[in-house]
PDB file of N, CA and C in Angstrom:
ATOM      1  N   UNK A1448      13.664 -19.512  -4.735  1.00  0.00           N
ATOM      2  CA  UNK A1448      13.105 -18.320  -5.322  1.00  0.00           C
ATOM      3  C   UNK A1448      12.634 -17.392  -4.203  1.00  0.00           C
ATOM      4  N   UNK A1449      12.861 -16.070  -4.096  1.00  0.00           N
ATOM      5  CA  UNK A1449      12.840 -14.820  -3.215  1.00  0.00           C
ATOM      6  C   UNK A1449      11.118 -15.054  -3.715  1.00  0.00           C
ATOM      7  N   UNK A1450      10.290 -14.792  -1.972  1.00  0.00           N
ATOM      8  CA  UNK A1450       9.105 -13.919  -2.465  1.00  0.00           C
ATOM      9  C   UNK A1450       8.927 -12.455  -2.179  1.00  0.00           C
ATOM     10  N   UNK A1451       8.399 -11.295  -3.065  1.00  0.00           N
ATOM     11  CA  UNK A1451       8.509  -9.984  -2.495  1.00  0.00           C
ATOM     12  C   UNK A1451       6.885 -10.099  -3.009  1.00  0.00           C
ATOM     13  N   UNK A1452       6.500  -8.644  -1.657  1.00  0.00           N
ATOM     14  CA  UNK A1452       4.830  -8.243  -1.905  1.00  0.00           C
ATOM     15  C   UNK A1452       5.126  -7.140  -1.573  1.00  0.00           C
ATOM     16  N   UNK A1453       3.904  -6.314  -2.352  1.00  0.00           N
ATOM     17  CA  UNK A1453       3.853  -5.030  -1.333  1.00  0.00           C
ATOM     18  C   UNK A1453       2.407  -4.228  -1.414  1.00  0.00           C
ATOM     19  N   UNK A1454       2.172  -3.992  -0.569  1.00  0.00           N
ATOM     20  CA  UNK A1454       0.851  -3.996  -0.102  1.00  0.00           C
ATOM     21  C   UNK A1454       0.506  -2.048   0.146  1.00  0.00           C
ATOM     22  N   UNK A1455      -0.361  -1.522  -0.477  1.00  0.00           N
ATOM     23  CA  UNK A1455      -0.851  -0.071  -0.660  1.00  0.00           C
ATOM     24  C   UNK A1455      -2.072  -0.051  -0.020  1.00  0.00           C
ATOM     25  N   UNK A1456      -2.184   0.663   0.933  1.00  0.00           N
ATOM     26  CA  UNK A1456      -3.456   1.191   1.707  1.00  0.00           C
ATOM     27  C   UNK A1456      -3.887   2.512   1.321  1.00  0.00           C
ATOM     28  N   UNK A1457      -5.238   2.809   1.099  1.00  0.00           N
ATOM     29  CA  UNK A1457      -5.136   3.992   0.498  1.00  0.00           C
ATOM     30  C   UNK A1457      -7.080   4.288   1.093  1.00  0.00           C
ATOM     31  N   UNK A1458      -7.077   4.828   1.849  1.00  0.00           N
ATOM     32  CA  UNK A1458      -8.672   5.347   2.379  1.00  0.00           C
ATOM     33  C   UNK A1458      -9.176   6.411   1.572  1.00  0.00           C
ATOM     34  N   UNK A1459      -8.232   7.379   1.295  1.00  0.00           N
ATOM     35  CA  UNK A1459      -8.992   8.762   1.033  1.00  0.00           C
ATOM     36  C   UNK A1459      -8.951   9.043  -0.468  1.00  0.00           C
ATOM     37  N   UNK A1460     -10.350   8.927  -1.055  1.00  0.00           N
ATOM     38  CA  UNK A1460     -10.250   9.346  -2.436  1.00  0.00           C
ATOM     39  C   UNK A1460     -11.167  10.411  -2.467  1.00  0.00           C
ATOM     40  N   UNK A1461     -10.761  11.417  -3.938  1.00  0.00           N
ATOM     41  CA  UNK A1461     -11.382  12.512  -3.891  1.00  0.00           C
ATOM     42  C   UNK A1461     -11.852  12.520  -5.562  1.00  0.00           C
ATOM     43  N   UNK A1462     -12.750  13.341  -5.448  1.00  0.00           N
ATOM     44  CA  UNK A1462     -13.695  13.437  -7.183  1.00  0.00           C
ATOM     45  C   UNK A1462     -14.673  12.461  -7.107  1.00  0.00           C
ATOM     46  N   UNK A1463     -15.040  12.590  -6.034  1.00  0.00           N
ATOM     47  CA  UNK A1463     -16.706  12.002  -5.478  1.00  0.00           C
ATOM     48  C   UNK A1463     -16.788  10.801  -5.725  1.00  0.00           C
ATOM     49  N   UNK A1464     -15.519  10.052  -5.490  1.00  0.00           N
ATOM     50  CA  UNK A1464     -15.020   8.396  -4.901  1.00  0.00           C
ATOM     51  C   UNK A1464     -15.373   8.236  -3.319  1.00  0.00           C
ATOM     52  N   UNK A1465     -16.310   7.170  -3.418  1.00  0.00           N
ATOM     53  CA  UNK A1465     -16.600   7.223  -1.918  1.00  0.00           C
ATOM     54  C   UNK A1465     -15.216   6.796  -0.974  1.00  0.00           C
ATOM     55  N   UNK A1466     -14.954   7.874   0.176  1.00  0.00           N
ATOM     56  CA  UNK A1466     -13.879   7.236   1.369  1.00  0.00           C
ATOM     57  C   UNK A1466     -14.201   5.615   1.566  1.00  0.00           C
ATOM     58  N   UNK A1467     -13.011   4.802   1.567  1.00  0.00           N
ATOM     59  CA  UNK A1467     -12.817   3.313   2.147  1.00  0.00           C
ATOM     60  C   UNK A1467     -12.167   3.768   3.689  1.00  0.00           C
ATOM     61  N   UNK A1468     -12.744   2.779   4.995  1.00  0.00           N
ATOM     62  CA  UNK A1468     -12.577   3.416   5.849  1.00  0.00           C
ATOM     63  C   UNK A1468     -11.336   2.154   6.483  1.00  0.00           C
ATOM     64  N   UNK A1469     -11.097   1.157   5.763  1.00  0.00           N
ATOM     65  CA  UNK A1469     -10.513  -0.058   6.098  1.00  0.00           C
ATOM     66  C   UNK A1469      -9.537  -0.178   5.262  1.00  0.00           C
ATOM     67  N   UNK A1470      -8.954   0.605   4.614  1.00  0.00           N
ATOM     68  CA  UNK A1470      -7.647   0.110   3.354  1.00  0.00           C
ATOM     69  C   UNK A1470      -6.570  -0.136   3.309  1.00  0.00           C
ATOM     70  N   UNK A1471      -6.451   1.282   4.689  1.00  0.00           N
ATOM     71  CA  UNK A1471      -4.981   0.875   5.315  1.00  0.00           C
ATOM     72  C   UNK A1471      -4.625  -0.090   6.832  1.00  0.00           C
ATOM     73  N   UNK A1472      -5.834  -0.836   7.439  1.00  0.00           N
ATOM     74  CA  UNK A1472      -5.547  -1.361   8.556  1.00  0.00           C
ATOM     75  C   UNK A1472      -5.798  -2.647   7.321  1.00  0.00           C
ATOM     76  N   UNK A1473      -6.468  -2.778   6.942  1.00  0.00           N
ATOM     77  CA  UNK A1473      -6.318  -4.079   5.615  1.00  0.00           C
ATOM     78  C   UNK A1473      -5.183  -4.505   5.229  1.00  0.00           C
ATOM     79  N   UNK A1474      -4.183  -3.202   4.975  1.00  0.00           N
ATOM     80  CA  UNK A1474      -2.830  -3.551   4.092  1.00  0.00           C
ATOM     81  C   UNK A1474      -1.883  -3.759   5.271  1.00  0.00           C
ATOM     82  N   UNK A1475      -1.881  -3.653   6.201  1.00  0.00           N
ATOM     83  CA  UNK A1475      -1.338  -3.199   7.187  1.00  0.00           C
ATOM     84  C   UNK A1475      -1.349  -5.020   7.562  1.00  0.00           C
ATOM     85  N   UNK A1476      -2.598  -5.630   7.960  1.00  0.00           N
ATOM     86  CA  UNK A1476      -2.824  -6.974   8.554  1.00  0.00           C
ATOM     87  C   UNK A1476      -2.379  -7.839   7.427  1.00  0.00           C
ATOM     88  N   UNK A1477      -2.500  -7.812   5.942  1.00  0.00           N
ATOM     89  CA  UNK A1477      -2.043  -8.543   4.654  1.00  0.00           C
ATOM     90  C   UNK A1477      -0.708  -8.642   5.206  1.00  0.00           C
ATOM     91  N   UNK A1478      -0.063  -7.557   5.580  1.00  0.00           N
ATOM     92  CA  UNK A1478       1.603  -7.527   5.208  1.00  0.00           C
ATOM     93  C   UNK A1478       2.085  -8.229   6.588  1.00  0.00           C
ATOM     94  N   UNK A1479       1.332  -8.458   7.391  1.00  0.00           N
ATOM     95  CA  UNK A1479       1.508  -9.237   8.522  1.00  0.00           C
ATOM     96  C   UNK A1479       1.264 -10.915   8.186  1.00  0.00           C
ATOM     97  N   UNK A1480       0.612 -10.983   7.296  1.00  0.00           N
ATOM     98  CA  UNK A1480       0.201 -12.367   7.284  1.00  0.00           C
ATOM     99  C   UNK A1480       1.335 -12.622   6.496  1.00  0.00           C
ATOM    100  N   UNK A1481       1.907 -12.422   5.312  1.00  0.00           N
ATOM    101  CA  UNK A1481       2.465 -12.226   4.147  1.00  0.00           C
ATOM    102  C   UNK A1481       4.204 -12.745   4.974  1.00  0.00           C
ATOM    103  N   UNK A1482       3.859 -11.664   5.987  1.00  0.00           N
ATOM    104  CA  UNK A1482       5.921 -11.825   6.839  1.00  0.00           C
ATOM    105  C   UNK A1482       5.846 -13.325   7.608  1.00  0.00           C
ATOM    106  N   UNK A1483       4.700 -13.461   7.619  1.00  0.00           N
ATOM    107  CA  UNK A1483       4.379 -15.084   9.160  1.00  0.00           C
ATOM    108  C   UNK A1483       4.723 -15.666   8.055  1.00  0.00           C
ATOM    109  N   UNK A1484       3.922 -15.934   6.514  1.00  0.00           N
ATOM    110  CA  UNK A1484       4.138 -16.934   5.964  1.00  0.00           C
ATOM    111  C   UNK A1484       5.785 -16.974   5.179  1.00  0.00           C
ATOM    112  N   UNK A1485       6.315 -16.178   5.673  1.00  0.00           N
ATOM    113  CA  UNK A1485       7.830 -16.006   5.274  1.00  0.00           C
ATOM    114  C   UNK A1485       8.217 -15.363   4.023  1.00  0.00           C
ATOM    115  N   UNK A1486       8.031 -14.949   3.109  1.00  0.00           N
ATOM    116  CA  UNK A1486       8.057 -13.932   2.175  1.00  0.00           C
ATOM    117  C   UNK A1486       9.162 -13.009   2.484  1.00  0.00           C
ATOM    118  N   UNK A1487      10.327 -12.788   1.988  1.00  0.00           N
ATOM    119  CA  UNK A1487      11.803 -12.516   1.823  1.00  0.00           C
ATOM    120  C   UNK A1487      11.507 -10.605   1.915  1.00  0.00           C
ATOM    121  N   UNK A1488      11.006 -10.178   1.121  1.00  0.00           N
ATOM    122  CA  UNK A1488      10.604  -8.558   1.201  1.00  0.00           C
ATOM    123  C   UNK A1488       9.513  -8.074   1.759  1.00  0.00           C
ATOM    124  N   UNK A1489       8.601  -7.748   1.998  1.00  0.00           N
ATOM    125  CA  UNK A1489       7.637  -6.710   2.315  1.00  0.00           C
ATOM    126  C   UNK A1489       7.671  -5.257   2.213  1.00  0.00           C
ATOM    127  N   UNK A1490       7.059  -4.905   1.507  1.00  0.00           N
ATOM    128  CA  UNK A1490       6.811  -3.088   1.199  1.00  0.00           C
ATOM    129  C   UNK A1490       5.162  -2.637   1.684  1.00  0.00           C
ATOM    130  N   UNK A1491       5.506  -2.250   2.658  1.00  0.00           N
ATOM    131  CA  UNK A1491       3.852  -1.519   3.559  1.00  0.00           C
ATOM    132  C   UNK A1491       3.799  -0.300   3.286  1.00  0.00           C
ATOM    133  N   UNK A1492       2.895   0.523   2.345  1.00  0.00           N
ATOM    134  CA  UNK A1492       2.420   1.778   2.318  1.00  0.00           C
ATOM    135  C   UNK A1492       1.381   2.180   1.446  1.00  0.00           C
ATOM    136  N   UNK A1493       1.052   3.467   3.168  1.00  0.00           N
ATOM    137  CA  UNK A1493      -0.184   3.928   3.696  1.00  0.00           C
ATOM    138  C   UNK A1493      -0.102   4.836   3.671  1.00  0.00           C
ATOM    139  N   UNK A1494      -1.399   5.902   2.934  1.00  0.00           N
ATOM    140  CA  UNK A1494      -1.040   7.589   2.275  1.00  0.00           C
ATOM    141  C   UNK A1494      -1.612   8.184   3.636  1.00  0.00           C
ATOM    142  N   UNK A1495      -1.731   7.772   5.156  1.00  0.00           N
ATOM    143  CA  UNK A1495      -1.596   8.337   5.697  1.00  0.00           C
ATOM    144  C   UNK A1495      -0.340   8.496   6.780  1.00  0.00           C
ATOM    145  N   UNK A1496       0.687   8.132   5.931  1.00  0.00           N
ATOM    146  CA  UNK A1496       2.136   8.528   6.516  1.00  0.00           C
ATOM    147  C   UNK A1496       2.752   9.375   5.727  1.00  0.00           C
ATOM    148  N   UNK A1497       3.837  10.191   6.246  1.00  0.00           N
ATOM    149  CA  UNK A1497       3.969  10.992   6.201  1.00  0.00           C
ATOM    150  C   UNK A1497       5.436  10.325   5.146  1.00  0.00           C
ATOM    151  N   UNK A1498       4.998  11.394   4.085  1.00  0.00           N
ATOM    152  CA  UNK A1498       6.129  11.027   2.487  1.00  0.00           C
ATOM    153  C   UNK A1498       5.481   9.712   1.907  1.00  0.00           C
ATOM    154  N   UNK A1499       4.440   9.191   2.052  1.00  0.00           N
ATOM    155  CA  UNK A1499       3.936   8.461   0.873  1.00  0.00           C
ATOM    156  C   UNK A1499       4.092   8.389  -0.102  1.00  0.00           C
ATOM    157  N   UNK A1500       3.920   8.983  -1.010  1.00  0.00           N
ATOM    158  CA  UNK A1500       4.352   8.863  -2.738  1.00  0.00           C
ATOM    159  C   UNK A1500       5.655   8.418  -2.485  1.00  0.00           C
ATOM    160  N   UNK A1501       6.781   9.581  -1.924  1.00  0.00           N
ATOM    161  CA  UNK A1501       8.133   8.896  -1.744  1.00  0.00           C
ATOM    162  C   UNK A1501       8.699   7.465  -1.960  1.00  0.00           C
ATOM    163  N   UNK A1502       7.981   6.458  -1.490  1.00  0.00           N
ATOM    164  CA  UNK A1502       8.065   5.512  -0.878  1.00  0.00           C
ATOM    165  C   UNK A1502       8.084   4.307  -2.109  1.00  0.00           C
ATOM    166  N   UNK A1503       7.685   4.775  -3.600  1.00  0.00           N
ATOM    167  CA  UNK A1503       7.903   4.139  -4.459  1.00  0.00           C
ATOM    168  C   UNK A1503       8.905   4.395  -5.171  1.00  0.00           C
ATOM    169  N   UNK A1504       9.632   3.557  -6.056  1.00  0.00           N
ATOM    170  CA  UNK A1504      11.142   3.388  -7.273  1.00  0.00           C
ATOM    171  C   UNK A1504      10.701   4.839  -7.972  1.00  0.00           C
ATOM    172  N   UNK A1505      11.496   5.110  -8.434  1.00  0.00           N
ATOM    173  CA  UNK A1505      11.891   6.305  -8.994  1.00  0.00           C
ATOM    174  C   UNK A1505      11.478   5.800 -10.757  1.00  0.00           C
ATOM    175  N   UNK A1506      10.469   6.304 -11.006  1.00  0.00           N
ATOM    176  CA  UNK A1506       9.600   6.073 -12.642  1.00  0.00           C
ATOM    177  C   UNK A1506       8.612   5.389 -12.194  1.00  0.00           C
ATOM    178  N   UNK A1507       8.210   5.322 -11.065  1.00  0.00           N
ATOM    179  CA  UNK A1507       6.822   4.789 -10.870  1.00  0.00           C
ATOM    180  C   UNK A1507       6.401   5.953 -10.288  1.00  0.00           C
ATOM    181  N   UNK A1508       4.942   6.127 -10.822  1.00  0.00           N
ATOM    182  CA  UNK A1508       4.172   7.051 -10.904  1.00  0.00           C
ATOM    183  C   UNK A1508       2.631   7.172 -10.252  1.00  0.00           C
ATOM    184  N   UNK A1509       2.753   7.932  -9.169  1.00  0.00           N
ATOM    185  CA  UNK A1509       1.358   7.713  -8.688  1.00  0.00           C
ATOM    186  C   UNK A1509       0.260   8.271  -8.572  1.00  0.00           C
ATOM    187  N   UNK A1510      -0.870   7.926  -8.971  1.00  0.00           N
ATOM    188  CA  UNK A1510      -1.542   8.369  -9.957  1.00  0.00           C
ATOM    189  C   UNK A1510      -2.815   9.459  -8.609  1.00  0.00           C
ATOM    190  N   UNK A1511      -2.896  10.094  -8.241  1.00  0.00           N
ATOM    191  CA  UNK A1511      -4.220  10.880  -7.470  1.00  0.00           C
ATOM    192  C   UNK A1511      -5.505  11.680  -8.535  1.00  0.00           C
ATOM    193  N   UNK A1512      -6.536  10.749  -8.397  1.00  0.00           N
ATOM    194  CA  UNK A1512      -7.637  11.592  -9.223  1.00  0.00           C
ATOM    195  C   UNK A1512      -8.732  12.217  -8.442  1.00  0.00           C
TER     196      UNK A1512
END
């Protein structure tokens, strides 16, 4: 059986959600542990790269409040 993960970092929220200052070096070290323990896919993304939303299947929908 294939394992796939995928891991979303996301620091900056707005509508007076306090900033997380660790979300994306968090998702970032998960998806590292995740590839050591051998896991067939990995999907890493972090809304501070550039085309984020992009980066998901086409009818998935992402939600900014």
């Amino acid at each position: 059986m294939k394992r796939f993960a995928i891991f979303i970092g996301i620091d900056d929220y707005s509508h007076g959600i306090t900033p997380l200052h660790c979300a994306c070096n968090d998702a970032s070290d998960l998806a590292l542990k995740f590839a050591a323990a051998g896991f067939d896919k990995i999907e890493l993304v972090k809304e501070n790269e550039a085309g984020w939303q992009a980066s998901f299947p086409e009818g998935c929908e992402v939600i900014r409040r």
